[in-house]
Structures are given as structure tokens and as C-alpha cells.
């Protein structure tokens, strides 16, 4: 460390036994049931997204897919295969969401910690999603932990979030609740413009779900509220 010298490390060759390798594919990948123009983003991919001020933007990652581009810098819209940004429809658990971004497009209106699946239909849109010409962004939330109660959250210079989940009846029913809020006005007060530093850019969103398995069916209730 303090002067020139040599260090010898002697190594021996050894064999390390591993378990079998299992290769599995998603059901949607079945060539007989393949739907054209459908892209799916897994939970693993969502968790690997880079964070912006402590938040993962699941909608911006769709801009890396073929045929989807952002409408421009400082804008929250998406153009899918040349169509206007107002020809996209967004659903979370079959609830249409009309305002998909907070704080001028910097934060999505969905908490990525509660998302299970994220599918994008472009070009070919199933009949049940009628009403738009370009694309459908279909988001499905998790049902909650059915074995034990858990709580986790995060805090950043601008936002804070909390997720609670657990069983109502073990292995039969569960709940999940997510709350997110911002305290971003301190950024505006740092600006010299008197109109801007007297403004407010706060936001919050709440979502919650209850799922209960019966003998032959499942009852699911979901609530979503957003305010800017």
C-alpha cells in the first residue's frame, strides 16, 4: 500500500455443483395465442427502472418500446405510431385515468410499488377497450400479501409514499393500501418570479384494494383517488 511490492494469491481449481436451470415463458408468449401489437412489462422490469427524485416512472419506460415516443421535452404526453397523445387511454384495474402525471409531467399518477402487470396495446386494440385509436395502457395492481402484514415506504426531497398490505383472512383474502403525497412548494419559493413562488404544485394520490376468494369466484374491490 505504501510502497512497491508483490502479492501472490494462490488459487485452486474446484467444481461447484448448481441446481437445475428452469426456463419459463409468460402465457402471452404462446405463439398460438399471440396478440399483435401487445407489449408487457413485468414487475421485475419495473423494479429495475432508474429513479427520478425517488420515484419510478413506469410510463416513461414505454418510450423505449418500438413505435412509442415522447411528445417532447417538458411534456407528459406520448405519441404511439404517429397518433396524437389524446388518442391513448390509461386504465388501472379497469378504471380509466385521465390525468396520468403529477407536477408538470415529472411524476406518474401511479405508485409503482403496487403494480403487478403493465400491458400496452398498440395498433390492435381489443373490443373491450374501445374508444381510442392509438393505444391502451392497461395497469393491474397487486392483490396484497395473504400470509403476513407488511409496510414499506420511501421519502425524497419532494415526495413521500407508504404501502400497507396484509391478510384479512390468511390465504383467503387480502388488502393493499397506498398513499403518496408531495411537499414540492419549497422548490417554487426558491424562484425569483413573484407569480411562481406564490403558486402551489402539490399533489397526492390514494389507492386501495380488497380481494376475497370464495369457492367458485373472487370478489375484488378497488379505489383510486388523485388530486393536483
mmCIF file with all atom_site columns, C-alpha atoms in Angstrom:
data_model
loop_
_atom_site.group_PDB
_atom_site.id
_atom_site.type_symbol
_atom_site.label_atom_id
_atom_site.label_alt_id
_atom_site.label_comp_id
_atom_site.label_asym_id
_atom_site.label_entity_id
_atom_site.label_seq_id
_atom_site.pdbx_PDB_ins_code
_atom_site.Cartn_x
_atom_site.Cartn_y
_atom_site.Cartn_z
_atom_site.occupancy
_atom_site.B_iso_or_equiv
_atom_site.pdbx_formal_charge
_atom_site.auth_seq_id
_atom_site.auth_comp_id
_atom_site.auth_asym_id
_atom_site.auth_atom_id
_atom_site.pdbx_PDB_model_num
ATOM 1   C CA . UNK A 1 1   ? 0.000   0.000   0.000   1.00 0.00 ? 1   UNK A CA 1
ATOM 2   C CA . UNK A 1 2   ? 2.752   2.452   0.955   1.00 0.00 ? 2   UNK A CA 1
ATOM 3   C CA . UNK A 1 3   ? 5.480   1.273   -1.433  1.00 0.00 ? 3   UNK A CA 1
ATOM 4   C CA . UNK A 1 4   ? 6.201   -1.019  -4.369  1.00 0.00 ? 4   UNK A CA 1
ATOM 5   C CA . UNK A 1 5   ? 5.857   -4.722  -3.733  1.00 0.00 ? 5   UNK A CA 1
ATOM 6   C CA . UNK A 1 6   ? 4.456   -8.076  -4.852  1.00 0.00 ? 6   UNK A CA 1
ATOM 7   C CA . UNK A 1 7   ? 1.475   -10.058 -3.631  1.00 0.00 ? 7   UNK A CA 1
ATOM 8   C CA . UNK A 1 8   ? 0.932   -13.691 -4.543  1.00 0.00 ? 8   UNK A CA 1
ATOM 9   C CA . UNK A 1 9   ? -2.527  -15.236 -4.298  1.00 0.00 ? 9   UNK A CA 1
ATOM 10  C CA . UNK A 1 10  ? -2.601  -18.997 -4.820  1.00 0.00 ? 10  UNK A CA 1
ATOM 11  C CA . UNK A 1 11  ? -5.867  -20.380 -6.230  1.00 0.00 ? 11  UNK A CA 1
ATOM 12  C CA . UNK A 1 12  ? -7.083  -23.930 -6.714  1.00 0.00 ? 12  UNK A CA 1
ATOM 13  C CA . UNK A 1 13  ? -9.454  -25.199 -9.352  1.00 0.00 ? 13  UNK A CA 1
ATOM 14  C CA . UNK A 1 14  ? -12.759 -26.515 -7.998  1.00 0.00 ? 14  UNK A CA 1
ATOM 15  C CA . UNK A 1 15  ? -16.127 -27.638 -9.350  1.00 0.00 ? 15  UNK A CA 1
ATOM 16  C CA . UNK A 1 16  ? -19.276 -26.057 -7.933  1.00 0.00 ? 16  UNK A CA 1
ATOM 17  C CA . UNK A 1 17  ? -22.487 -28.017 -8.334  1.00 0.00 ? 17  UNK A CA 1
ATOM 18  C CA . UNK A 1 18  ? -25.625 -25.995 -9.077  1.00 0.00 ? 18  UNK A CA 1
ATOM 19  C CA . UNK A 1 19  ? -29.295 -26.837 -9.211  1.00 0.00 ? 19  UNK A CA 1
ATOM 20  C CA . UNK A 1 20  ? -31.175 -27.370 -12.426 1.00 0.00 ? 20  UNK A CA 1
ATOM 21  C CA . UNK A 1 21  ? -31.913 -24.407 -14.708 1.00 0.00 ? 21  UNK A CA 1
ATOM 22  C CA . UNK A 1 22  ? -35.618 -23.758 -15.320 1.00 0.00 ? 22  UNK A CA 1
ATOM 23  C CA . UNK A 1 23  ? -36.598 -21.697 -18.358 1.00 0.00 ? 23  UNK A CA 1
ATOM 24  C CA . UNK A 1 24  ? -40.187 -20.484 -18.331 1.00 0.00 ? 24  UNK A CA 1
ATOM 25  C CA . UNK A 1 25  ? -42.151 -18.101 -20.501 1.00 0.00 ? 25  UNK A CA 1
ATOM 26  C CA . UNK A 1 26  ? -45.188 -15.948 -19.974 1.00 0.00 ? 26  UNK A CA 1
ATOM 27  C CA . UNK A 1 27  ? -48.541 -17.235 -21.107 1.00 0.00 ? 27  UNK A CA 1
ATOM 28  C CA . UNK A 1 28  ? -48.788 -14.373 -23.563 1.00 0.00 ? 28  UNK A CA 1
ATOM 29  C CA . UNK A 1 29  ? -45.674 -15.653 -25.338 1.00 0.00 ? 29  UNK A CA 1
ATOM 30  C CA . UNK A 1 30  ? -47.556 -18.688 -26.635 1.00 0.00 ? 30  UNK A CA 1
ATOM 31  C CA . UNK A 1 31  ? -47.405 -18.346 -30.422 1.00 0.00 ? 31  UNK A CA 1
ATOM 32  C CA . UNK A 1 32  ? -50.930 -19.773 -30.768 1.00 0.00 ? 32  UNK A CA 1
ATOM 33  C CA . UNK A 1 33  ? -52.369 -17.070 -28.514 1.00 0.00 ? 33  UNK A CA 1
ATOM 34  C CA . UNK A 1 34  ? -50.084 -14.183 -29.513 1.00 0.00 ? 34  UNK A CA 1
ATOM 35  C CA . UNK A 1 35  ? -51.871 -10.857 -29.817 1.00 0.00 ? 35  UNK A CA 1
ATOM 36  C CA . UNK A 1 36  ? -50.296 -8.463  -32.320 1.00 0.00 ? 36  UNK A CA 1
ATOM 37  C CA . UNK A 1 37  ? -49.202 -5.078  -31.072 1.00 0.00 ? 37  UNK A CA 1
ATOM 38  C CA . UNK A 1 38  ? -49.109 -6.147  -27.403 1.00 0.00 ? 38  UNK A CA 1
ATOM 39  C CA . UNK A 1 39  ? -46.167 -5.353  -25.128 1.00 0.00 ? 39  UNK A CA 1
ATOM 40  C CA . UNK A 1 40  ? -45.966 -6.444  -21.497 1.00 0.00 ? 40  UNK A CA 1
ATOM 41  C CA . UNK A 1 41  ? -43.657 -5.020  -18.856 1.00 0.00 ? 41  UNK A CA 1
ATOM 42  C CA . UNK A 1 42  ? -43.012 -7.348  -15.925 1.00 0.00 ? 42  UNK A CA 1
ATOM 43  C CA . UNK A 1 43  ? -42.705 -6.458  -12.255 1.00 0.00 ? 43  UNK A CA 1
ATOM 44  C CA . UNK A 1 44  ? -39.010 -7.313  -12.408 1.00 0.00 ? 44  UNK A CA 1
ATOM 45  C CA . UNK A 1 45  ? -38.508 -4.787  -15.197 1.00 0.00 ? 45  UNK A CA 1
ATOM 46  C CA . UNK A 1 46  ? -40.472 -2.150  -13.279 1.00 0.00 ? 46  UNK A CA 1
ATOM 47  C CA . UNK A 1 47  ? -38.307 -2.615  -10.177 1.00 0.00 ? 47  UNK A CA 1
ATOM 48  C CA . UNK A 1 48  ? -35.145 -2.246  -12.253 1.00 0.00 ? 48  UNK A CA 1
ATOM 49  C CA . UNK A 1 49  ? -36.198 1.175   -13.578 1.00 0.00 ? 49  UNK A CA 1
ATOM 50  C CA . UNK A 1 50  ? -33.986 4.113   -12.590 1.00 0.00 ? 50  UNK A CA 1
ATOM 51  C CA . UNK A 1 51  ? -35.500 6.531   -10.107 1.00 0.00 ? 51  UNK A CA 1
ATOM 52  C CA . UNK A 1 52  ? -36.205 10.213  -10.640 1.00 0.00 ? 52  UNK A CA 1
ATOM 53  C CA . UNK A 1 53  ? -36.237 12.028  -7.274  1.00 0.00 ? 53  UNK A CA 1
ATOM 54  C CA . UNK A 1 54  ? -37.109 8.747   -5.553  1.00 0.00 ? 54  UNK A CA 1
ATOM 55  C CA . UNK A 1 55  ? -39.922 7.755   -7.935  1.00 0.00 ? 55  UNK A CA 1
ATOM 56  C CA . UNK A 1 56  ? -40.042 5.206   -10.755 1.00 0.00 ? 56  UNK A CA 1
ATOM 57  C CA . UNK A 1 57  ? -41.840 6.419   -13.871 1.00 0.00 ? 57  UNK A CA 1
ATOM 58  C CA . UNK A 1 58  ? -43.500 3.354   -15.394 1.00 0.00 ? 58  UNK A CA 1
ATOM 59  C CA . UNK A 1 59  ? -44.998 5.381   -18.231 1.00 0.00 ? 59  UNK A CA 1
ATOM 60  C CA . UNK A 1 60  ? -41.719 6.884   -19.405 1.00 0.00 ? 60  UNK A CA 1
ATOM 61  C CA . UNK A 1 61  ? -40.244 3.389   -19.814 1.00 0.00 ? 61  UNK A CA 1
ATOM 62  C CA . UNK A 1 62  ? -42.829 2.758   -22.523 1.00 0.00 ? 62  UNK A CA 1
ATOM 63  C CA . UNK A 1 63  ? -40.910 5.286   -24.608 1.00 0.00 ? 63  UNK A CA 1
ATOM 64  C CA . UNK A 1 64  ? -38.191 2.671   -25.049 1.00 0.00 ? 64  UNK A CA 1
ATOM 65  C CA . UNK A 1 65  ? -40.604 0.362   -26.893 1.00 0.00 ? 65  UNK A CA 1
ATOM 66  C CA . UNK A 1 66  ? -40.941 0.416   -30.701 1.00 0.00 ? 66  UNK A CA 1
ATOM 67  C CA . UNK A 1 67  ? -43.443 2.926   -32.046 1.00 0.00 ? 67  UNK A CA 1
ATOM 68  C CA . UNK A 1 68  ? -43.780 4.968   -28.825 1.00 0.00 ? 68  UNK A CA 1
ATOM 69  C CA . UNK A 1 69  ? -42.099 8.359   -28.402 1.00 0.00 ? 69  UNK A CA 1
ATOM 70  C CA . UNK A 1 70  ? -42.495 11.281  -26.037 1.00 0.00 ? 70  UNK A CA 1
ATOM 71  C CA . UNK A 1 71  ? -44.308 14.351  -27.323 1.00 0.00 ? 71  UNK A CA 1
ATOM 72  C CA . UNK A 1 72  ? -41.254 16.450  -26.428 1.00 0.00 ? 72  UNK A CA 1
ATOM 73  C CA . UNK A 1 73  ? -39.096 17.769  -23.631 1.00 0.00 ? 73  UNK A CA 1
ATOM 74  C CA . UNK A 1 74  ? -41.067 19.080  -20.671 1.00 0.00 ? 74  UNK A CA 1
ATOM 75  C CA . UNK A 1 75  ? -44.216 17.338  -21.848 1.00 0.00 ? 75  UNK A CA 1
ATOM 76  C CA . UNK A 1 76  ? -46.044 14.390  -20.304 1.00 0.00 ? 76  UNK A CA 1
ATOM 77  C CA . UNK A 1 77  ? -47.742 13.032  -23.420 1.00 0.00 ? 77  UNK A CA 1
ATOM 78  C CA . UNK A 1 78  ? -46.877 10.014  -25.568 1.00 0.00 ? 78  UNK A CA 1
ATOM 79  C CA . UNK A 1 79  ? -47.234 9.561   -29.307 1.00 0.00 ? 79  UNK A CA 1
ATOM 80  C CA . UNK A 1 80  ? -47.932 5.966   -30.361 1.00 0.00 ? 80  UNK A CA 1
ATOM 81  C CA . UNK A 1 81  ? -47.222 5.178   -34.009 1.00 0.00 ? 81  UNK A CA 1
ATOM 82  C CA . UNK A 1 82  ? -47.713 8.784   -35.077 1.00 0.00 ? 82  UNK A CA 1
ATOM 83  C CA . UNK A 1 83  ? -51.076 9.309   -33.388 1.00 0.00 ? 83  UNK A CA 1
ATOM 84  C CA . UNK A 1 84  ? -51.885 12.232  -31.107 1.00 0.00 ? 84  UNK A CA 1
ATOM 85  C CA . UNK A 1 85  ? -51.316 11.940  -27.382 1.00 0.00 ? 85  UNK A CA 1
ATOM 86  C CA . UNK A 1 86  ? -55.069 12.331  -26.783 1.00 0.00 ? 86  UNK A CA 1
ATOM 87  C CA . UNK A 1 87  ? -55.725 9.046   -28.595 1.00 0.00 ? 87  UNK A CA 1
ATOM 88  C CA . UNK A 1 88  ? -54.229 6.975   -25.761 1.00 0.00 ? 88  UNK A CA 1
ATOM 89  C CA . UNK A 1 89  ? -56.320 5.596   -22.912 1.00 0.00 ? 89  UNK A CA 1
ATOM 90  C CA . UNK A 1 90  ? -54.986 4.552   -19.493 1.00 0.00 ? 90  UNK A CA 1
ATOM 91  C CA . UNK A 1 91  ? -56.610 2.038   -17.141 1.00 0.00 ? 91  UNK A CA 1
ATOM 92  C CA . UNK A 1 92  ? -55.713 0.835   -13.677 1.00 0.00 ? 92  UNK A CA 1
ATOM 93  C CA . UNK A 1 93  ? -57.803 -2.188  -12.682 1.00 0.00 ? 93  UNK A CA 1
ATOM 94  C CA . UNK A 1 94  ? -60.321 -1.238  -15.410 1.00 0.00 ? 94  UNK A CA 1
ATOM 95  C CA . UNK A 1 95  ? -60.690 2.301   -14.024 1.00 0.00 ? 95  UNK A CA 1
ATOM 96  C CA . UNK A 1 96  ? -59.961 4.957   -16.682 1.00 0.00 ? 96  UNK A CA 1
ATOM 97  C CA . UNK A 1 97  ? -57.353 7.522   -15.614 1.00 0.00 ? 97  UNK A CA 1
ATOM 98  C CA . UNK A 1 98  ? -57.460 10.877  -17.396 1.00 0.00 ? 98  UNK A CA 1
ATOM 99  C CA . UNK A 1 99  ? -54.588 12.649  -15.650 1.00 0.00 ? 99  UNK A CA 1
ATOM 100 C CA . UNK A 1 100 ? -51.619 10.307  -15.705 1.00 0.00 ? 100 UNK A CA 1
ATOM 101 C CA . UNK A 1 101 ? -48.878 12.636  -14.437 1.00 0.00 ? 101 UNK A CA 1
ATOM 102 C CA . UNK A 1 102 ? -48.168 14.920  -11.480 1.00 0.00 ? 102 UNK A CA 1
ATOM 103 C CA . UNK A 1 103 ? -46.010 18.042  -11.172 1.00 0.00 ? 103 UNK A CA 1
ATOM 104 C CA . UNK A 1 104 ? -45.792 19.086  -14.834 1.00 0.00 ? 104 UNK A CA 1
ATOM 105 C CA . UNK A 1 105 ? -45.082 15.540  -16.022 1.00 0.00 ? 105 UNK A CA 1
ATOM 106 C CA . UNK A 1 106 ? -42.204 14.674  -13.677 1.00 0.00 ? 106 UNK A CA 1
ATOM 107 C CA . UNK A 1 107 ? -44.094 12.053  -11.637 1.00 0.00 ? 107 UNK A CA 1
ATOM 108 C CA . UNK A 1 108 ? -46.606 9.402   -12.746 1.00 0.00 ? 108 UNK A CA 1
ATOM 109 C CA . UNK A 1 109 ? -50.017 9.177   -11.113 1.00 0.00 ? 109 UNK A CA 1
ATOM 110 C CA . UNK A 1 110 ? -49.390 5.515   -10.178 1.00 0.00 ? 110 UNK A CA 1
ATOM 111 C CA . UNK A 1 111 ? -47.313 4.185   -7.320  1.00 0.00 ? 111 UNK A CA 1
ATOM 112 C CA . UNK A 1 112 ? -45.024 1.596   -8.916  1.00 0.00 ? 112 UNK A CA 1
ATOM 113 C CA . UNK A 1 113 ? -44.835 -0.375  -5.639  1.00 0.00 ? 113 UNK A CA 1
ATOM 114 C CA . UNK A 1 114 ? -48.398 -1.678  -6.038  1.00 0.00 ? 114 UNK A CA 1
ATOM 115 C CA . UNK A 1 115 ? -48.243 -2.605  -9.736  1.00 0.00 ? 115 UNK A CA 1
ATOM 116 C CA . UNK A 1 116 ? -48.376 -6.240  -10.797 1.00 0.00 ? 116 UNK A CA 1
ATOM 117 C CA . UNK A 1 117 ? -48.658 -6.082  -14.602 1.00 0.00 ? 117 UNK A CA 1
ATOM 118 C CA . UNK A 1 118 ? -48.342 -3.358  -17.204 1.00 0.00 ? 118 UNK A CA 1
ATOM 119 C CA . UNK A 1 119 ? -49.602 -4.085  -20.720 1.00 0.00 ? 119 UNK A CA 1
ATOM 120 C CA . UNK A 1 120 ? -49.633 -1.821  -23.763 1.00 0.00 ? 120 UNK A CA 1
ATOM 121 C CA . UNK A 1 121 ? -51.899 -2.467  -26.744 1.00 0.00 ? 121 UNK A CA 1
ATOM 122 C CA . UNK A 1 122 ? -50.874 -0.513  -29.839 1.00 0.00 ? 122 UNK A CA 1
ATOM 123 C CA . UNK A 1 123 ? -52.277 -0.900  -33.314 1.00 0.00 ? 123 UNK A CA 1
ATOM 124 C CA . UNK A 1 124 ? -54.541 -3.806  -32.396 1.00 0.00 ? 124 UNK A CA 1
ATOM 125 C CA . UNK A 1 125 ? -56.950 -2.850  -29.589 1.00 0.00 ? 125 UNK A CA 1
ATOM 126 C CA . UNK A 1 126 ? -59.406 -5.440  -28.179 1.00 0.00 ? 126 UNK A CA 1
ATOM 127 C CA . UNK A 1 127 ? -63.092 -4.542  -28.334 1.00 0.00 ? 127 UNK A CA 1
ATOM 128 C CA . UNK A 1 128 ? -63.457 -4.162  -24.555 1.00 0.00 ? 128 UNK A CA 1
ATOM 129 C CA . UNK A 1 129 ? -61.016 -1.231  -24.697 1.00 0.00 ? 129 UNK A CA 1
ATOM 130 C CA . UNK A 1 130 ? -62.898 0.687   -27.370 1.00 0.00 ? 130 UNK A CA 1
ATOM 131 C CA . UNK A 1 131 ? -62.853 4.472   -27.519 1.00 0.00 ? 131 UNK A CA 1
ATOM 132 C CA . UNK A 1 132 ? -59.271 5.239   -28.565 1.00 0.00 ? 132 UNK A CA 1
ATOM 133 C CA . UNK A 1 133 ? -57.458 4.950   -31.881 1.00 0.00 ? 133 UNK A CA 1
ATOM 134 C CA . UNK A 1 134 ? -53.784 4.720   -30.917 1.00 0.00 ? 134 UNK A CA 1
ATOM 135 C CA . UNK A 1 135 ? -53.149 2.628   -27.808 1.00 0.00 ? 135 UNK A CA 1
ATOM 136 C CA . UNK A 1 136 ? -54.344 1.272   -24.474 1.00 0.00 ? 136 UNK A CA 1
ATOM 137 C CA . UNK A 1 137 ? -52.157 1.266   -21.352 1.00 0.00 ? 137 UNK A CA 1
ATOM 138 C CA . UNK A 1 138 ? -53.592 -1.356  -19.014 1.00 0.00 ? 138 UNK A CA 1
ATOM 139 C CA . UNK A 1 139 ? -52.213 -1.473  -15.465 1.00 0.00 ? 139 UNK A CA 1
ATOM 140 C CA . UNK A 1 140 ? -53.077 -4.195  -12.935 1.00 0.00 ? 140 UNK A CA 1
ATOM 141 C CA . UNK A 1 141 ? -52.297 -3.748  -9.254  1.00 0.00 ? 141 UNK A CA 1
ATOM 142 C CA . UNK A 1 142 ? -51.128 -6.355  -6.787  1.00 0.00 ? 142 UNK A CA 1
ATOM 143 C CA . UNK A 1 143 ? -53.678 -8.035  -4.512  1.00 0.00 ? 143 UNK A CA 1
ATOM 144 C CA . UNK A 1 144 ? -51.668 -7.764  -1.320  1.00 0.00 ? 144 UNK A CA 1
ATOM 145 C CA . UNK A 1 145 ? -49.795 -10.221 0.865   1.00 0.00 ? 145 UNK A CA 1
ATOM 146 C CA . UNK A 1 146 ? -52.047 -13.080 2.020   1.00 0.00 ? 146 UNK A CA 1
ATOM 147 C CA . UNK A 1 147 ? -49.672 -14.522 4.595   1.00 0.00 ? 147 UNK A CA 1
ATOM 148 C CA . UNK A 1 148 ? -48.388 -11.630 6.730   1.00 0.00 ? 148 UNK A CA 1
ATOM 149 C CA . UNK A 1 149 ? -48.710 -7.896  7.297   1.00 0.00 ? 149 UNK A CA 1
ATOM 150 C CA . UNK A 1 150 ? -46.065 -5.712  5.700   1.00 0.00 ? 150 UNK A CA 1
ATOM 151 C CA . UNK A 1 151 ? -45.437 -1.992  5.406   1.00 0.00 ? 151 UNK A CA 1
ATOM 152 C CA . UNK A 1 152 ? -42.866 -0.116  3.381   1.00 0.00 ? 152 UNK A CA 1
ATOM 153 C CA . UNK A 1 153 ? -42.435 3.358   2.010   1.00 0.00 ? 153 UNK A CA 1
ATOM 154 C CA . UNK A 1 154 ? -39.999 5.979   0.898   1.00 0.00 ? 154 UNK A CA 1
ATOM 155 C CA . UNK A 1 155 ? -39.184 9.644   1.233   1.00 0.00 ? 155 UNK A CA 1
ATOM 156 C CA . UNK A 1 156 ? -37.437 12.044  -1.108  1.00 0.00 ? 156 UNK A CA 1
ATOM 157 C CA . UNK A 1 157 ? -36.829 15.808  -1.213  1.00 0.00 ? 157 UNK A CA 1
ATOM 158 C CA . UNK A 1 158 ? -40.196 16.227  -2.975  1.00 0.00 ? 158 UNK A CA 1
ATOM 159 C CA . UNK A 1 159 ? -42.475 13.244  -2.225  1.00 0.00 ? 159 UNK A CA 1
ATOM 160 C CA . UNK A 1 160 ? -43.250 10.595  0.350   1.00 0.00 ? 160 UNK A CA 1
ATOM 161 C CA . UNK A 1 161 ? -45.160 7.321   -0.042  1.00 0.00 ? 161 UNK A CA 1
ATOM 162 C CA . UNK A 1 162 ? -46.411 4.440   2.083   1.00 0.00 ? 162 UNK A CA 1
ATOM 163 C CA . UNK A 1 163 ? -47.742 0.978   1.179   1.00 0.00 ? 163 UNK A CA 1
ATOM 164 C CA . UNK A 1 164 ? -49.607 -1.244  3.652   1.00 0.00 ? 164 UNK A CA 1
ATOM 165 C CA . UNK A 1 165 ? -50.731 -4.783  2.859   1.00 0.00 ? 165 UNK A CA 1
ATOM 166 C CA . UNK A 1 166 ? -51.702 -7.967  4.623   1.00 0.00 ? 166 UNK A CA 1
ATOM 167 C CA . UNK A 1 167 ? -54.307 -10.727 5.020   1.00 0.00 ? 167 UNK A CA 1
ATOM 168 C CA . UNK A 1 168 ? -57.867 -10.193 6.164   1.00 0.00 ? 168 UNK A CA 1
ATOM 169 C CA . UNK A 1 169 ? -58.166 -13.960 6.432   1.00 0.00 ? 169 UNK A CA 1
ATOM 170 C CA . UNK A 1 170 ? -54.974 -15.897 5.884   1.00 0.00 ? 170 UNK A CA 1
ATOM 171 C CA . UNK A 1 171 ? -54.654 -17.472 2.405   1.00 0.00 ? 171 UNK A CA 1
ATOM 172 C CA . UNK A 1 172 ? -58.217 -16.401 1.582   1.00 0.00 ? 172 UNK A CA 1
ATOM 173 C CA . UNK A 1 173 ? -58.423 -12.623 1.467   1.00 0.00 ? 173 UNK A CA 1
ATOM 174 C CA . UNK A 1 174 ? -56.073 -9.652  1.486   1.00 0.00 ? 174 UNK A CA 1
ATOM 175 C CA . UNK A 1 175 ? -55.915 -5.878  1.317   1.00 0.00 ? 175 UNK A CA 1
ATOM 176 C CA . UNK A 1 176 ? -53.437 -3.347  -0.050  1.00 0.00 ? 176 UNK A CA 1
ATOM 177 C CA . UNK A 1 177 ? -53.364 0.398   0.532   1.00 0.00 ? 177 UNK A CA 1
ATOM 178 C CA . UNK A 1 178 ? -51.080 3.014   -0.990  1.00 0.00 ? 178 UNK A CA 1
ATOM 179 C CA . UNK A 1 179 ? -50.751 6.706   -0.139  1.00 0.00 ? 179 UNK A CA 1
ATOM 180 C CA . UNK A 1 180 ? -48.470 9.246   -1.757  1.00 0.00 ? 180 UNK A CA 1
ATOM 181 C CA . UNK A 1 181 ? -48.110 12.989  -1.244  1.00 0.00 ? 181 UNK A CA 1
ATOM 182 C CA . UNK A 1 182 ? -45.745 15.801  -2.109  1.00 0.00 ? 182 UNK A CA 1
ATOM 183 C CA . UNK A 1 183 ? -44.296 18.860  -0.404  1.00 0.00 ? 183 UNK A CA 1
ATOM 184 C CA . UNK A 1 184 ? -42.813 20.386  -3.538  1.00 0.00 ? 184 UNK A CA 1
ATOM 185 C CA . UNK A 1 185 ? -43.809 24.003  -2.965  1.00 0.00 ? 185 UNK A CA 1
ATOM 186 C CA . UNK A 1 186 ? -40.447 24.761  -1.387  1.00 0.00 ? 186 UNK A CA 1
ATOM 187 C CA . UNK A 1 187 ? -38.950 24.476  -4.865  1.00 0.00 ? 187 UNK A CA 1
ATOM 188 C CA . UNK A 1 188 ? -41.227 27.224  -6.190  1.00 0.00 ? 188 UNK A CA 1
ATOM 189 C CA . UNK A 1 189 ? -40.431 29.545  -3.299  1.00 0.00 ? 189 UNK A CA 1
ATOM 190 C CA . UNK A 1 190 ? -36.759 29.479  -4.336  1.00 0.00 ? 190 UNK A CA 1
ATOM 191 C CA . UNK A 1 191 ? -37.546 31.186  -7.643  1.00 0.00 ? 191 UNK A CA 1
ATOM 192 C CA . UNK A 1 192 ? -37.411 34.955  -8.090  1.00 0.00 ? 192 UNK A CA 1
ATOM 193 C CA . UNK A 1 193 ? -40.658 35.177  -10.066 1.00 0.00 ? 193 UNK A CA 1
ATOM 194 C CA . UNK A 1 194 ? -43.347 36.504  -7.700  1.00 0.00 ? 194 UNK A CA 1
ATOM 195 C CA . UNK A 1 195 ? -46.147 34.706  -9.561  1.00 0.00 ? 195 UNK A CA 1
ATOM 196 C CA . UNK A 1 196 ? -44.390 31.327  -9.464  1.00 0.00 ? 196 UNK A CA 1
ATOM 197 C CA . UNK A 1 197 ? -43.108 31.469  -5.889  1.00 0.00 ? 197 UNK A CA 1
ATOM 198 C CA . UNK A 1 198 ? -46.626 32.238  -4.693  1.00 0.00 ? 198 UNK A CA 1
ATOM 199 C CA . UNK A 1 199 ? -48.101 29.252  -6.516  1.00 0.00 ? 199 UNK A CA 1
ATOM 200 C CA . UNK A 1 200 ? -48.698 25.665  -5.404  1.00 0.00 ? 200 UNK A CA 1
ATOM 201 C CA . UNK A 1 201 ? -47.737 22.424  -7.143  1.00 0.00 ? 201 UNK A CA 1
ATOM 202 C CA . UNK A 1 202 ? -48.687 19.877  -4.503  1.00 0.00 ? 202 UNK A CA 1
ATOM 203 C CA . UNK A 1 203 ? -50.287 16.559  -5.375  1.00 0.00 ? 203 UNK A CA 1
ATOM 204 C CA . UNK A 1 204 ? -51.443 13.388  -3.674  1.00 0.00 ? 204 UNK A CA 1
ATOM 205 C CA . UNK A 1 205 ? -52.956 10.087  -4.697  1.00 0.00 ? 205 UNK A CA 1
ATOM 206 C CA . UNK A 1 206 ? -54.565 7.247   -2.772  1.00 0.00 ? 206 UNK A CA 1
ATOM 207 C CA . UNK A 1 207 ? -55.366 3.721   -3.891  1.00 0.00 ? 207 UNK A CA 1
ATOM 208 C CA . UNK A 1 208 ? -56.617 0.663   -2.097  1.00 0.00 ? 208 UNK A CA 1
ATOM 209 C CA . UNK A 1 209 ? -57.920 -2.780  -2.854  1.00 0.00 ? 209 UNK A CA 1
ATOM 210 C CA . UNK A 1 210 ? -59.612 -5.715  -1.128  1.00 0.00 ? 210 UNK A CA 1
ATOM 211 C CA . UNK A 1 211 ? -59.659 -9.226  -2.619  1.00 0.00 ? 211 UNK A CA 1
ATOM 212 C CA . UNK A 1 212 ? -61.613 -12.190 -1.250  1.00 0.00 ? 212 UNK A CA 1
ATOM 213 C CA . UNK A 1 213 ? -61.631 -15.726 -2.625  1.00 0.00 ? 213 UNK A CA 1
ATOM 214 C CA . UNK A 1 214 ? -64.837 -17.731 -2.482  1.00 0.00 ? 214 UNK A CA 1
ATOM 215 C CA . UNK A 1 215 ? -65.334 -21.338 -3.506  1.00 0.00 ? 215 UNK A CA 1
ATOM 216 C CA . UNK A 1 216 ? -66.007 -20.636 -7.173  1.00 0.00 ? 216 UNK A CA 1
ATOM 217 C CA . UNK A 1 217 ? -65.267 -16.965 -7.670  1.00 0.00 ? 217 UNK A CA 1
ATOM 218 C CA . UNK A 1 218 ? -63.300 -13.980 -6.401  1.00 0.00 ? 218 UNK A CA 1
ATOM 219 C CA . UNK A 1 219 ? -64.568 -10.608 -5.203  1.00 0.00 ? 219 UNK A CA 1
ATOM 220 C CA . UNK A 1 220 ? -62.302 -7.630  -5.855  1.00 0.00 ? 220 UNK A CA 1
ATOM 221 C CA . UNK A 1 221 ? -62.852 -4.025  -4.796  1.00 0.00 ? 221 UNK A CA 1
ATOM 222 C CA . UNK A 1 222 ? -60.504 -1.225  -5.823  1.00 0.00 ? 222 UNK A CA 1
ATOM 223 C CA . UNK A 1 223 ? -60.466 2.519   -5.144  1.00 0.00 ? 223 UNK A CA 1
ATOM 224 C CA . UNK A 1 224 ? -58.314 5.240   -6.722  1.00 0.00 ? 224 UNK A CA 1
ATOM 225 C CA . UNK A 1 225 ? -58.207 8.966   -5.895  1.00 0.00 ? 225 UNK A CA 1
ATOM 226 C CA . UNK A 1 226 ? -55.867 11.605  -7.283  1.00 0.00 ? 226 UNK A CA 1
ATOM 227 C CA . UNK A 1 227 ? -55.571 15.341  -6.632  1.00 0.00 ? 227 UNK A CA 1
ATOM 228 C CA . UNK A 1 228 ? -53.325 18.063  -8.070  1.00 0.00 ? 228 UNK A CA 1
#
